[in-house]
């Protein structure tokens, strides 16, 4: 904290550009925490907020509902094969807590009391609340709370750049899947398997190899384990398809959306369930099968309305096909970035790129610095007119999805300049 004794304040934001109180213009390489879709001050989204705020600002989802939230639920179900009902919350961590609670309660509802364990992949991230920290346990982020966190069963994840000695990439994938299957076979207390869908993002952009997720999905079905997918960072086009689990040919029992759901303008997340899960909660009052969970701002009508408008814009502008074209610009820069002195690996899918910084390309040991890596790269980026953020030793390039080819080209060329200037300080 000491290093950050003052922050730049953003006073205006338009399109892909942020303006600080000192009048500095920064091209947004972070999409306002990975959630901005259309850039800033998009008139249609601003109007949706303005118009809805004149009708109903907020009510409650207890005993009542509201029109925008109902419409949004229908829209989300239409988009999400196999899903049947939507439960709202106001941030991704809560959406994941809801997913864990629903999955655990499902087994209680149907009388399977032994199903209480939670399985997951190492290195995942699902938010900063206690359940999310337990499931997405990362010692670097959450080590200080380890004693208060609950146990999960963690399986290794295939990271092509860091395969253990003696394995080929495909052998290692099989090894990981085999481990999962053996444990599922041995332990019938496993209630659910929780993973980010398509890639681990905060864990350093670890993109799942083809078929990895679909094979996990099949194992879940075979051994009666619920599949809980977290699409908060990877869905809605970030990895190049609207709903990542359809591309991954996997069938979740529960899936969570957040971040880009409202175009990144207001705070809303959603947990969707299959009919099977939903129906297990239907009972007589005294059965006590209902779901005890509700946040103050659940189903907020202004957030829901801007989400509806956001989804309309996805369709109207054919955003997913556009992303597939724009994201090719990343590929153009792949070799140039990889050849930089401190870059060990570059991982890219859709509108996401992770650039792993190492001290030594052969040894692959992460760079270490006296001040934080993030601060060094943020300041260097600022000098080049871009807003950059690193997570550990990874530069995360996560621009707004609708960024133009020209602006993405500019972001990437300035990222190259930034790494070149910052690496002198790091090596
Ligand atoms: C995959 C994933 N799940 C959950 C979350 C938590 O979402 P929120 O920050 O809205 O609580 C994040 C946030 O970055 C995420 O990347």
mmCIF file of C-alpha atoms in Angstrom, residues 10 12-19 26-46 263-265 387 398-403 407:
data_model
loop_
_atom_site.group_PDB
_atom_site.id
_atom_site.type_symbol
_atom_site.label_atom_id
_atom_site.label_comp_id
_atom_site.label_asym_id
_atom_site.label_seq_id
_atom_site.Cartn_x
_atom_site.Cartn_y
_atom_site.Cartn_z
ATOM 1 C CA UNK A 10 -10.450 9.314 -13.755
ATOM 2 C CA UNK A 12 -13.949 11.414 -17.903
ATOM 3 C CA UNK A 13 -14.209 8.276 -19.995
ATOM 4 C CA UNK A 14 -15.306 8.042 -23.602
ATOM 5 C CA UNK A 15 -15.024 5.153 -26.006
ATOM 6 C CA UNK A 16 -11.815 3.260 -25.258
ATOM 7 C CA UNK A 17 -10.167 6.222 -23.542
ATOM 8 C CA UNK A 18 -9.896 7.310 -19.915
ATOM 9 C CA UNK A 19 -8.929 10.847 -18.929
ATOM 10 C CA UNK A 26 -5.087 6.444 -21.370
ATOM 11 C CA UNK A 27 -6.207 3.717 -23.741
ATOM 12 C CA UNK A 28 -8.085 1.204 -21.574
ATOM 13 C CA UNK A 29 -6.230 -2.141 -21.592
ATOM 14 C CA UNK A 30 -8.096 -3.439 -18.566
ATOM 15 C CA UNK A 31 -11.746 -2.884 -19.614
ATOM 16 C CA UNK A 32 -12.513 -1.428 -16.182
ATOM 17 C CA UNK A 33 -11.651 -4.644 -14.370
ATOM 18 C CA UNK A 34 -12.337 -6.955 -17.310
ATOM 19 C CA UNK A 35 -15.997 -5.989 -17.641
ATOM 20 C CA UNK A 36 -16.341 -3.172 -20.180
ATOM 21 C CA UNK A 37 -17.852 -4.268 -23.489
ATOM 22 C CA UNK A 38 -18.618 -1.188 -25.626
ATOM 23 C CA UNK A 39 -16.191 1.327 -24.262
ATOM 24 C CA UNK A 40 -17.214 4.178 -22.006
ATOM 25 C CA UNK A 41 -20.210 6.504 -22.238
ATOM 26 C CA UNK A 42 -22.023 4.353 -24.804
ATOM 27 C CA UNK A 43 -25.197 6.399 -25.433
ATOM 28 C CA UNK A 44 -27.584 3.398 -25.613
ATOM 29 C CA UNK A 45 -26.402 2.098 -22.235
ATOM 30 C CA UNK A 46 -26.443 5.529 -20.626
ATOM 31 C CA UNK A 263 -21.624 -4.025 -20.386
ATOM 32 C CA UNK A 264 -19.589 -3.247 -17.269
ATOM 33 C CA UNK A 265 -21.783 -0.258 -16.356
ATOM 34 C CA UNK A 387 -3.795 1.692 -18.830
ATOM 35 C CA UNK A 398 -8.121 -7.358 -21.354
ATOM 36 C CA UNK A 399 -9.469 -4.536 -23.546
ATOM 37 C CA UNK A 400 -13.143 -3.600 -23.953
ATOM 38 C CA UNK A 401 -14.636 -6.158 -26.350
ATOM 39 C CA UNK A 402 -15.774 -3.664 -28.981
ATOM 40 C CA UNK A 403 -12.346 -2.055 -29.316
ATOM 41 C CA UNK A 407 -7.141 0.866 -31.282
#
